[in-house]
Short mmCIF file of C-alpha atoms in Angstrom, two decimals:
data_model
loop_
_atom_site.label_atom_id
_atom_site.label_comp_id
_atom_site.label_asym_id
_atom_site.label_seq_id
_atom_site.Cartn_x
_atom_site.Cartn_y
_atom_site.Cartn_z
CA LEU A 21 -59.80 -31.13 -9.40
CA VAL A 22 -61.31 -27.72 -8.69
CA ARG A 23 -63.69 -27.37 -5.74
CA PHE A 24 -66.53 -24.92 -5.29
CA LYS A 25 -64.73 -23.20 -2.39
CA ASP A 26 -61.73 -22.41 -4.61
CA MET A 27 -63.91 -20.52 -7.11
CA SER A 28 -66.51 -18.94 -4.79
CA ASN A 29 -64.66 -15.75 -3.77
CA THR A 30 -62.48 -15.26 -6.86
CA LEU A 31 -62.93 -14.41 -10.51
CA PRO A 32 -63.05 -17.51 -12.75
CA ASP A 33 -59.94 -18.22 -14.74
CA GLU A 34 -60.25 -18.26 -18.51
CA LYS A 35 -58.60 -21.64 -18.97
CA VAL A 36 -60.69 -23.22 -16.19
CA VAL A 37 -63.93 -21.91 -17.77
CA ILE A 38 -62.83 -23.16 -21.20
CA MET A 39 -62.02 -26.56 -19.69
CA TYR A 40 -65.43 -26.79 -18.00
CA VAL A 41 -67.29 -25.75 -21.19
CA ALA A 42 -65.31 -28.32 -23.22
CA TYR A 43 -66.13 -31.01 -20.68
CA LEU A 44 -69.86 -30.14 -20.78
CA CYS A 45 -69.84 -30.10 -24.60
CA GLU A 46 -68.16 -33.49 -24.62
CA GLN A 47 -70.75 -34.86 -22.20
CA LEU A 48 -73.57 -33.42 -24.33
CA LEU A 49 -72.03 -34.95 -27.46
CA VAL A 50 -71.78 -38.31 -25.69
CA LEU A 51 -75.42 -38.07 -24.62
CA ARG A 52 -76.43 -37.07 -28.14
CA LYS A 53 -74.55 -40.04 -29.57
CA GLU A 54 -76.20 -42.35 -27.05
CA THR A 55 -79.64 -40.90 -27.90
CA ARG A 56 -79.03 -41.32 -31.59
CA ALA A 57 -77.83 -44.88 -31.02
CA VAL A 58 -80.97 -45.67 -29.00
CA LEU A 59 -83.24 -44.12 -31.66
CA CYS A 60 -81.42 -46.05 -34.36
CA ILE A 61 -81.81 -49.29 -32.37
CA GLN A 62 -85.51 -48.60 -31.82
CA ARG A 63 -86.02 -47.80 -35.50
CA ALA A 64 -84.23 -50.98 -36.56
CA TRP A 65 -86.20 -53.02 -34.02
CA ARG A 66 -89.52 -51.62 -35.23
CA SER A 67 -88.60 -52.24 -38.86
CA HIS A 68 -87.58 -55.75 -37.88
CA LEU A 69 -90.93 -56.33 -36.13
CA HIS A 70 -92.75 -54.94 -39.14
CA ARG A 71 -90.87 -57.25 -41.51
CA ARG A 72 -91.46 -60.20 -39.18
CA GLN A 73 -95.19 -59.51 -39.11
CA LYS A 74 -95.20 -59.41 -42.90
CA LEU A 75 -93.30 -62.70 -43.07
CA LEU A 76 -95.73 -64.34 -40.67
CA CYS A 77 -98.61 -63.20 -42.76
CA VAL A 78 -96.90 -64.56 -45.89
CA ARG A 79 -96.09 -67.89 -44.21
CA ILE A 80 -99.64 -68.34 -43.12
CA SER A 81 -100.94 -67.66 -46.63
CA ASP A 82 -98.28 -69.69 -48.62
CA PRO A 83 -96.20 -72.74 -47.31
CA ALA A 84 -93.73 -72.69 -50.32
CA SER A 85 -92.92 -69.10 -49.76
CA THR A 86 -92.52 -70.01 -46.09
CA ARG A 87 -89.68 -72.40 -46.97
CA LYS A 88 -88.06 -69.81 -49.21
CA CYS A 89 -88.36 -67.24 -46.46
CA GLU A 90 -86.79 -69.66 -43.96
CA CYS A 91 -83.85 -70.24 -46.32
CA HIS A 92 -83.57 -66.55 -46.85
CA ASP A 93 -83.72 -65.99 -43.07
CA CYS A 94 -80.93 -68.50 -42.52
CA THR A 95 -78.79 -66.75 -45.14
CA LEU A 96 -79.52 -63.38 -43.61
CA ARG A 97 -78.80 -64.73 -40.13
CA SER A 98 -75.46 -66.16 -41.17
CA ALA A 99 -74.61 -62.92 -42.98
CA ALA A 100 -75.65 -60.88 -39.94
CA LEU A 101 -73.51 -63.08 -37.68
CA CYS A 102 -70.54 -62.67 -40.00
CA LEU A 103 -71.07 -58.93 -40.12
CA GLN A 104 -71.42 -58.78 -36.32
CA LYS A 105 -68.18 -60.73 -35.89
CA ARG A 106 -66.37 -58.48 -38.34
CA TRP A 107 -67.82 -55.35 -36.75
CA ARG A 108 -67.01 -56.50 -33.23
CA ALA A 109 -63.48 -57.38 -34.28
CA ARG A 110 -63.13 -53.97 -35.93
CA VAL A 111 -64.54 -52.20 -32.84
CA LEU A 112 -62.16 -54.13 -30.58
CA ALA A 113 -59.26 -53.28 -32.88
CA ARG A 114 -60.29 -49.61 -32.78
CA LYS A 115 -60.54 -49.80 -28.99
CA HIS A 116 -57.11 -51.35 -28.73
CA VAL A 117 -55.64 -48.80 -31.17
CA ALA A 118 -57.34 -45.92 -29.31
CA SER A 119 -56.18 -47.19 -25.92
CA TYR A 120 -52.68 -47.71 -27.30
CA CYS A 121 -52.68 -44.21 -28.80
CA ASN A 122 -54.01 -42.69 -25.57
CA THR A 123 -51.49 -44.62 -23.49
CA ARG A 124 -48.70 -43.68 -25.87
CA GLN A 125 -49.74 -40.03 -25.82
CA ALA A 126 -49.94 -40.06 -22.01
CA VAL A 127 -46.51 -41.69 -21.83
CA VAL A 128 -45.14 -39.10 -24.31
CA VAL A 129 -46.66 -36.29 -22.23
CA CYS A 130 -45.17 -37.77 -19.03
CA GLN A 131 -41.81 -38.22 -20.73
CA ALA A 132 -41.95 -34.68 -22.07
CA THR A 133 -42.86 -33.38 -18.62
CA VAL A 134 -40.04 -35.35 -16.97
CA LYS A 135 -37.55 -34.34 -19.67
CA GLY A 136 -38.67 -30.72 -19.39
CA TRP A 137 -38.28 -30.85 -15.62
CA LEU A 138 -34.82 -32.40 -15.95
CA LEU A 139 -33.82 -29.82 -18.57
CA ARG A 140 -35.18 -26.98 -16.42
CA ARG A 141 -33.31 -28.30 -13.40
CA LYS A 142 -30.14 -28.63 -15.48
CA PHE A 143 -30.69 -25.13 -16.87
CA ALA A 144 -31.28 -23.79 -13.34
CA LYS A 145 -28.03 -25.43 -12.18
CA MET A 146 -26.16 -24.05 -15.20
CA ASN A 147 -27.74 -20.62 -14.66
CA HIS A 148 -26.75 -20.71 -10.99
CA ALA A 149 -23.21 -21.79 -11.92
CA ALA A 150 -23.03 -19.06 -14.59
CA THR A 151 -24.27 -16.49 -12.05
CA VAL A 152 -21.63 -17.62 -9.55
CA ILE A 153 -18.92 -17.50 -12.23
CA GLN A 154 -20.06 -14.07 -13.42
CA ARG A 155 -20.14 -12.79 -9.84
CA ALA A 156 -16.65 -14.16 -9.16
CA TYR A 157 -15.30 -12.80 -12.48
CA ARG A 158 -16.87 -9.37 -11.94
CA SER A 159 -15.61 -9.24 -8.36
CA HIS A 160 -12.13 -10.22 -9.65
CA GLN A 161 -12.31 -7.49 -12.28
CA GLN A 162 -13.47 -4.91 -9.75
CA ARG A 163 -10.74 -5.98 -7.32
CA ALA A 164 -8.09 -5.80 -10.04
CA HIS A 165 -9.39 -2.40 -11.16
CA TYR A 166 -9.39 -1.19 -7.56
CA LEU A 167 -5.82 -2.44 -7.00
CA ALA A 168 -4.67 -0.82 -10.26
CA MET A 169 -6.36 2.44 -9.32
CA ARG A 170 -4.83 2.24 -5.85
CA ARG A 171 -1.33 1.62 -7.30
CA SER A 172 -1.75 4.50 -9.75
CA CYS A 173 -3.03 6.79 -6.96
CA VAL A 174 -0.09 5.84 -4.74
CA LEU A 175 2.32 6.42 -7.65
CA ILE A 176 0.72 9.76 -8.52
CA GLN A 177 0.78 10.82 -4.88
CA GLY A 178 4.45 9.82 -4.60
CA HIS A 179 5.37 11.79 -7.74
CA TYR A 180 3.27 14.75 -6.64
CA ARG A 181 4.80 14.73 -3.16
CA ALA A 182 8.27 14.45 -4.70
CA ILE A 183 7.48 17.44 -6.95
CA LEU A 184 6.21 19.40 -3.94
CA GLN A 185 9.33 18.47 -1.93
CA ARG A 186 11.58 19.47 -4.84
CA ARG A 187 9.71 22.75 -5.25
CA GLU A 188 9.92 23.43 -1.52
CA TYR A 189 13.61 22.50 -1.52
CA ILE A 190 14.25 24.76 -4.52
CA SER A 191 12.36 27.63 -2.90
CA LEU A 192 14.25 27.12 0.38
CA GLN A 193 17.52 26.88 -1.54
CA ARG A 194 16.71 30.09 -3.40
CA ALA A 195 15.73 31.82 -0.15
CA THR A 196 18.94 30.55 1.49
CA ILE A 197 21.05 31.71 -1.46
CA CYS A 198 19.26 35.07 -1.38
CA LEU A 199 19.84 35.36 2.37
CA GLN A 200 23.48 34.33 1.92
CA SER A 201 23.98 36.84 -0.87
CA HIS A 202 22.38 39.64 1.14
CA THR A 203 24.39 38.63 4.24
CA ARG A 204 27.60 38.59 2.23
CA ARG A 205 26.64 41.91 0.68
CA TRP A 206 25.99 43.35 4.12
CA LEU A 207 29.31 42.00 5.36
CA VAL A 208 31.08 43.46 2.31
CA LEU A 209 29.30 46.76 2.85
CA CYS A 210 30.32 46.70 6.51
CA THR A 211 33.92 45.98 5.48
CA ILE A 212 33.75 48.77 2.88
CA HIS A 213 32.34 51.12 5.49
CA ARG A 214 35.15 50.23 7.87
CA MET A 215 37.70 50.59 5.11
CA GLN A 216 36.15 53.92 4.07
CA ALA A 217 36.19 55.07 7.70
CA ALA A 218 39.80 53.95 7.99
CA ALA A 219 40.64 55.65 4.68
CA SER A 220 38.90 58.81 5.91
CA VAL A 221 40.92 58.67 9.12
CA ILE A 222 44.10 58.04 7.14
CA GLN A 223 43.23 60.85 4.75
CA ALA A 224 42.49 63.15 7.67
CA HIS A 225 45.76 62.27 9.39
CA THR A 226 47.67 62.55 6.07
CA ARG A 227 46.07 65.93 5.29
CA GLY A 228 46.76 67.06 8.89
CA PHE A 229 50.35 65.90 8.59
CA LEU A 230 50.78 67.65 5.22
CA LEU A 231 49.06 70.72 6.56
CA ARG A 232 51.22 70.68 9.68
CA ALA A 233 54.33 70.18 7.51
CA ARG A 234 53.27 73.08 5.35
CA LEU A 235 52.48 75.15 8.39
CA GLU A 236 55.87 74.17 9.77
CA LYS A 237 57.51 75.28 6.57
CA MET A 238 55.48 78.41 6.62
CA ARG A 239 56.38 78.91 10.30
CA GLN A 240 60.03 78.38 9.50
CA ALA A 241 59.67 80.80 6.63
CA ALA A 242 57.90 83.17 8.96
CA VAL A 243 60.72 82.70 11.53
CA VAL A 244 63.26 83.44 8.83
CA ILE A 245 61.20 86.40 7.73
CA GLN A 246 60.82 87.48 11.34
CA ARG A 247 64.52 87.09 11.88
CA CYS A 248 65.17 89.09 8.78
CA TRP A 249 62.42 91.40 9.81
CA ARG A 250 63.90 91.86 13.22
CA GLY A 251 67.09 92.95 11.52
CA TYR A 252 65.12 95.32 9.49
CA LYS A 253 62.46 95.95 12.13
CA GLU A 254 62.56 99.60 12.03
CA HIS A 255 62.46 99.73 8.25
CA PHE A 256 60.08 97.02 7.48
CA ALA A 257 57.63 96.94 10.46
CA ALA A 258 54.62 97.94 8.47
CA ALA A 259 55.45 95.52 5.63
CA VAL A 260 55.85 92.59 8.03
CA LYS A 261 52.56 93.24 9.72
CA ILE A 262 50.80 93.48 6.37
CA GLN A 263 52.42 90.27 5.10
CA ALA A 264 51.63 88.42 8.33
CA TRP A 265 48.01 89.55 8.28
CA VAL A 266 47.69 88.66 4.56
CA LYS A 267 49.34 85.29 4.99
CA GLY A 268 47.23 84.57 8.08
CA CYS A 269 44.08 85.51 6.16
CA LEU A 270 45.10 83.37 3.23
CA ILE A 271 45.98 80.39 5.44
CA ARG A 272 42.81 80.73 7.50
CA GLY A 273 40.68 81.01 4.32
CA ARG A 274 42.42 77.99 2.75
CA PHE A 275 41.99 76.00 5.99
CA VAL A 276 38.32 76.88 6.28
CA ARG A 277 37.72 75.97 2.63
CA ALA A 278 39.55 72.65 3.05
CA ARG A 279 37.66 71.93 6.25
CA ARG A 280 34.32 72.70 4.58
CA ALA A 281 35.24 70.59 1.56
CA ALA A 282 36.28 67.67 3.82
CA VAL A 283 33.05 67.96 5.84
CA ALA A 284 30.97 68.11 2.63
CA ILE A 285 32.82 65.10 1.16
CA GLN A 286 32.44 63.15 4.38
CA ALA A 287 28.71 64.05 4.60
CA ALA A 288 28.11 63.08 0.94
CA LEU A 289 30.08 59.85 1.36
CA ARG A 290 28.30 58.98 4.61
CA GLY A 291 24.92 59.80 3.01
CA THR A 292 25.75 57.60 0.00
CA ILE A 293 26.87 54.79 2.28
CA ALA A 294 23.80 55.21 4.51
CA ARG A 295 21.50 55.29 1.45
CA ARG A 296 23.16 52.19 0.02
CA HIS A 297 22.89 50.43 3.35
CA PHE A 298 19.25 51.48 3.69
CA THR A 299 18.51 50.36 0.11
CA ALA A 300 20.24 47.02 0.69
CA MET A 301 18.40 46.53 4.00
CA LYS A 302 15.13 47.51 2.36
CA CYS A 303 15.69 45.04 -0.52
CA ALA A 304 16.63 42.32 1.97
CA VAL A 305 13.52 43.05 4.05
CA VAL A 306 11.33 43.06 0.91
CA ILE A 307 12.87 39.77 -0.27
CA LEU A 308 12.42 38.25 3.20
CA GLN A 309 8.81 39.45 3.29
CA ALA A 310 8.19 38.07 -0.24
CA ALA A 311 9.83 34.74 0.68
CA THR A 312 7.84 34.55 3.94
CA ARG A 313 4.57 35.44 2.21
CA GLY A 314 5.32 32.98 -0.60
CA PHE A 315 6.11 30.27 1.95
CA LEU A 316 2.88 30.99 3.85
CA ALA A 317 0.86 31.11 0.60
CA ARG A 318 2.44 27.85 -0.61
CA ARG A 319 1.77 26.19 2.73
CA ARG A 320 -1.83 27.42 2.67
CA PHE A 321 -2.18 26.31 -0.96
CA THR A 322 -0.70 22.91 -0.05
CA GLU A 323 -3.15 22.53 2.84
CA MET A 324 -6.06 23.61 0.64
CA LYS A 325 -4.88 21.26 -2.11
CA ARG A 326 -4.57 18.37 0.35
CA ALA A 327 -8.06 19.15 1.66
CA ALA A 328 -9.39 19.34 -1.93
CA VAL A 329 -7.68 16.03 -2.81
CA LEU A 330 -9.12 14.46 0.33
CA LEU A 331 -12.59 15.80 -0.51
CA GLN A 332 -12.25 14.59 -4.12
CA SER A 333 -11.12 11.14 -2.96
CA VAL A 334 -14.01 10.93 -0.46
CA TYR A 335 -16.51 12.15 -3.08
CA ARG A 336 -15.18 9.72 -5.70
CA MET A 337 -15.24 6.90 -3.16
CA HIS A 338 -18.86 7.82 -2.33
CA GLN A 339 -19.72 7.92 -6.04
CA SER A 340 -18.01 4.55 -6.61
CA ILE A 341 -19.82 3.01 -3.62
CA ARG A 342 -23.16 4.41 -4.78
CA LYS A 343 -22.56 3.23 -8.34
CA TYR A 344 -21.51 -0.20 -7.05
CA ARG A 345 -24.64 -0.38 -4.88
CA GLU A 346 -26.83 0.68 -7.81
CA THR A 347 -25.17 -1.97 -9.99
CA ILE A 348 -25.65 -4.61 -7.27
CA SER A 349 -29.32 -3.62 -6.80
CA ALA A 350 -29.87 -3.68 -10.59
CA VAL A 351 -28.23 -7.11 -10.79
CA TYR A 352 -30.35 -8.35 -7.88
CA THR A 353 -33.48 -6.90 -9.53
CA LEU A 354 -32.63 -8.55 -12.87
CA GLN A 355 -31.92 -11.84 -11.13
CA ARG A 356 -35.18 -11.61 -9.19
CA PHE A 357 -37.22 -10.83 -12.33
CA THR A 358 -35.40 -13.55 -14.26
CA ARG A 359 -36.06 -16.09 -11.52
CA CYS A 360 -39.71 -14.99 -11.29
CA TYR A 361 -40.03 -15.31 -15.07
CA LEU A 362 -38.39 -18.77 -15.04
CA GLU A 363 -40.51 -19.94 -12.09
CA ARG A 364 -43.69 -18.61 -13.73
CA LYS A 365 -42.72 -20.25 -17.02
CA ARG A 366 -42.02 -23.49 -15.18
CA TYR A 367 -45.32 -23.19 -13.31
CA LEU A 368 -47.22 -22.50 -16.56
CA THR A 369 -45.50 -25.43 -18.24
CA VAL A 370 -46.35 -27.75 -15.35
CA ARG A 371 -49.92 -26.45 -15.25
CA ASN A 372 -50.32 -26.88 -19.00
CA ALA A 373 -48.87 -30.37 -18.72
CA ILE A 374 -51.25 -31.17 -15.83
CA SER A 375 -54.18 -29.68 -17.79
CA GLY A 376 -53.23 -31.77 -20.83
CA PHE A 377 -52.84 -34.83 -18.66
CA GLN A 378 -56.22 -34.15 -17.02
CA SER A 379 -57.91 -33.63 -20.40
CA HIS A 380 -56.35 -36.83 -21.73
CA ALA A 381 -57.36 -38.70 -18.58
CA ARG A 382 -60.93 -37.39 -18.79
CA GLY A 383 -61.07 -38.19 -22.50
CA PHE A 384 -59.74 -41.65 -21.75
CA LEU A 385 -62.35 -42.15 -19.02
CA ALA A 386 -65.12 -40.77 -21.25
CA ARG A 387 -64.04 -43.00 -24.14
CA ARG A 388 -63.85 -45.99 -21.86
CA THR A 389 -67.36 -45.26 -20.54
CA ALA A 390 -68.65 -44.79 -24.11
CA SER A 391 -66.99 -48.01 -25.21
CA LYS A 392 -68.55 -49.84 -22.25
CA ARG A 393 -71.94 -48.40 -23.11
CA ARG A 394 -71.47 -49.25 -26.78
CA ALA A 395 -70.44 -52.78 -25.84
CA ALA A 396 -73.49 -53.07 -23.59
CA VAL A 397 -75.76 -51.81 -26.38
CA LEU A 398 -74.16 -54.25 -28.85
CA THR A 399 -74.59 -57.03 -26.31
CA LEU A 400 -78.24 -56.10 -25.89
CA GLN A 401 -78.67 -55.95 -29.66
CA GLY A 402 -77.02 -59.37 -30.06
CA ALA A 403 -79.12 -60.83 -27.27
CA ALA A 404 -82.30 -59.33 -28.73
CA LYS A 405 -81.46 -60.50 -32.23
CA GLY A 406 -80.57 -63.97 -30.93
CA PHE A 407 -83.77 -64.11 -28.91
CA LEU A 408 -85.80 -63.05 -31.94
CA ALA A 409 -83.94 -65.48 -34.17
CA ARG A 410 -84.48 -68.35 -31.72
CA ARG A 411 -88.09 -67.36 -31.26
CA THR A 412 -88.60 -67.23 -35.00
CA ALA A 413 -86.92 -70.58 -35.42
#
């Protein structure tokens, strides 16, 4: 079974060495049994020759004892034949029982090997089917999880985009309302300015008209006074000149004060209007700048957020792919180790079965050889005993 070339360049296996040592011990035991059997046969043969020599000596010396010895020899011969028959029958029965037991054990070992092989094949098929089912179930679970995650991501993106659109719409609406309010305010201020300008013109014309009417009255009064004065020119010349100069001074002073007051009022009103207009324009410009900056900041934030979401999705996809690959490699590694373990276990089982079968076969061959040798020795003993018995007779 094992050649010299298979063991020349390798370390001897423990089981092989144990098998060889057991075989050598069995051969030595067989040789020892054969040697003991030969020594026993020789001892019995020598004792038989010694007894025969004694009997011959007795027969020669005494004929009566010779007859008794012959009768005794016949009894012993018949007893020996009966014992040989019984012993041979018992040995044959033991041989048959041993051969039946060996055959039965070999058949049991073969049946166990075949049943084990069938069970291992069935287990391998079931394991393969379970692996296929597990792979399909896990792939179904992963696909369902991926679809659920995709639906949730699409839903979240839709809600988030809707929120962003609503926020953008609200901000645009607020900016539009602000622009409309400032435009309406500017239009109202323009209308107020026009109305104030018109009111100023009306007031100026009204004051001019009143002033002209008053001047006309004063002129008429002056004409009346002059007419009266002309009647009394000689008497009242100095008084008229003084009154005219005083009235002219008073009128000029009143006109100058009114003109200064009108100019001051118009300057204050125009300054107030200009300041209000400048304040309104400044507020509108500040609001427009704030809205523009907010819009640019929101757009930049939206772009950065989209880029961050894209990076997060790519990174999570990479993590999921790497985790999936690690899981697949771990599953493949476990399957490979499991298959190696099952194949090694199957190989060890087959090798143990073959070793047991070889040991049983060698034992059967050794027992058959020993039984043949024992039968040959018994045949020789029977032939020798028969020859001696015939020779003695």
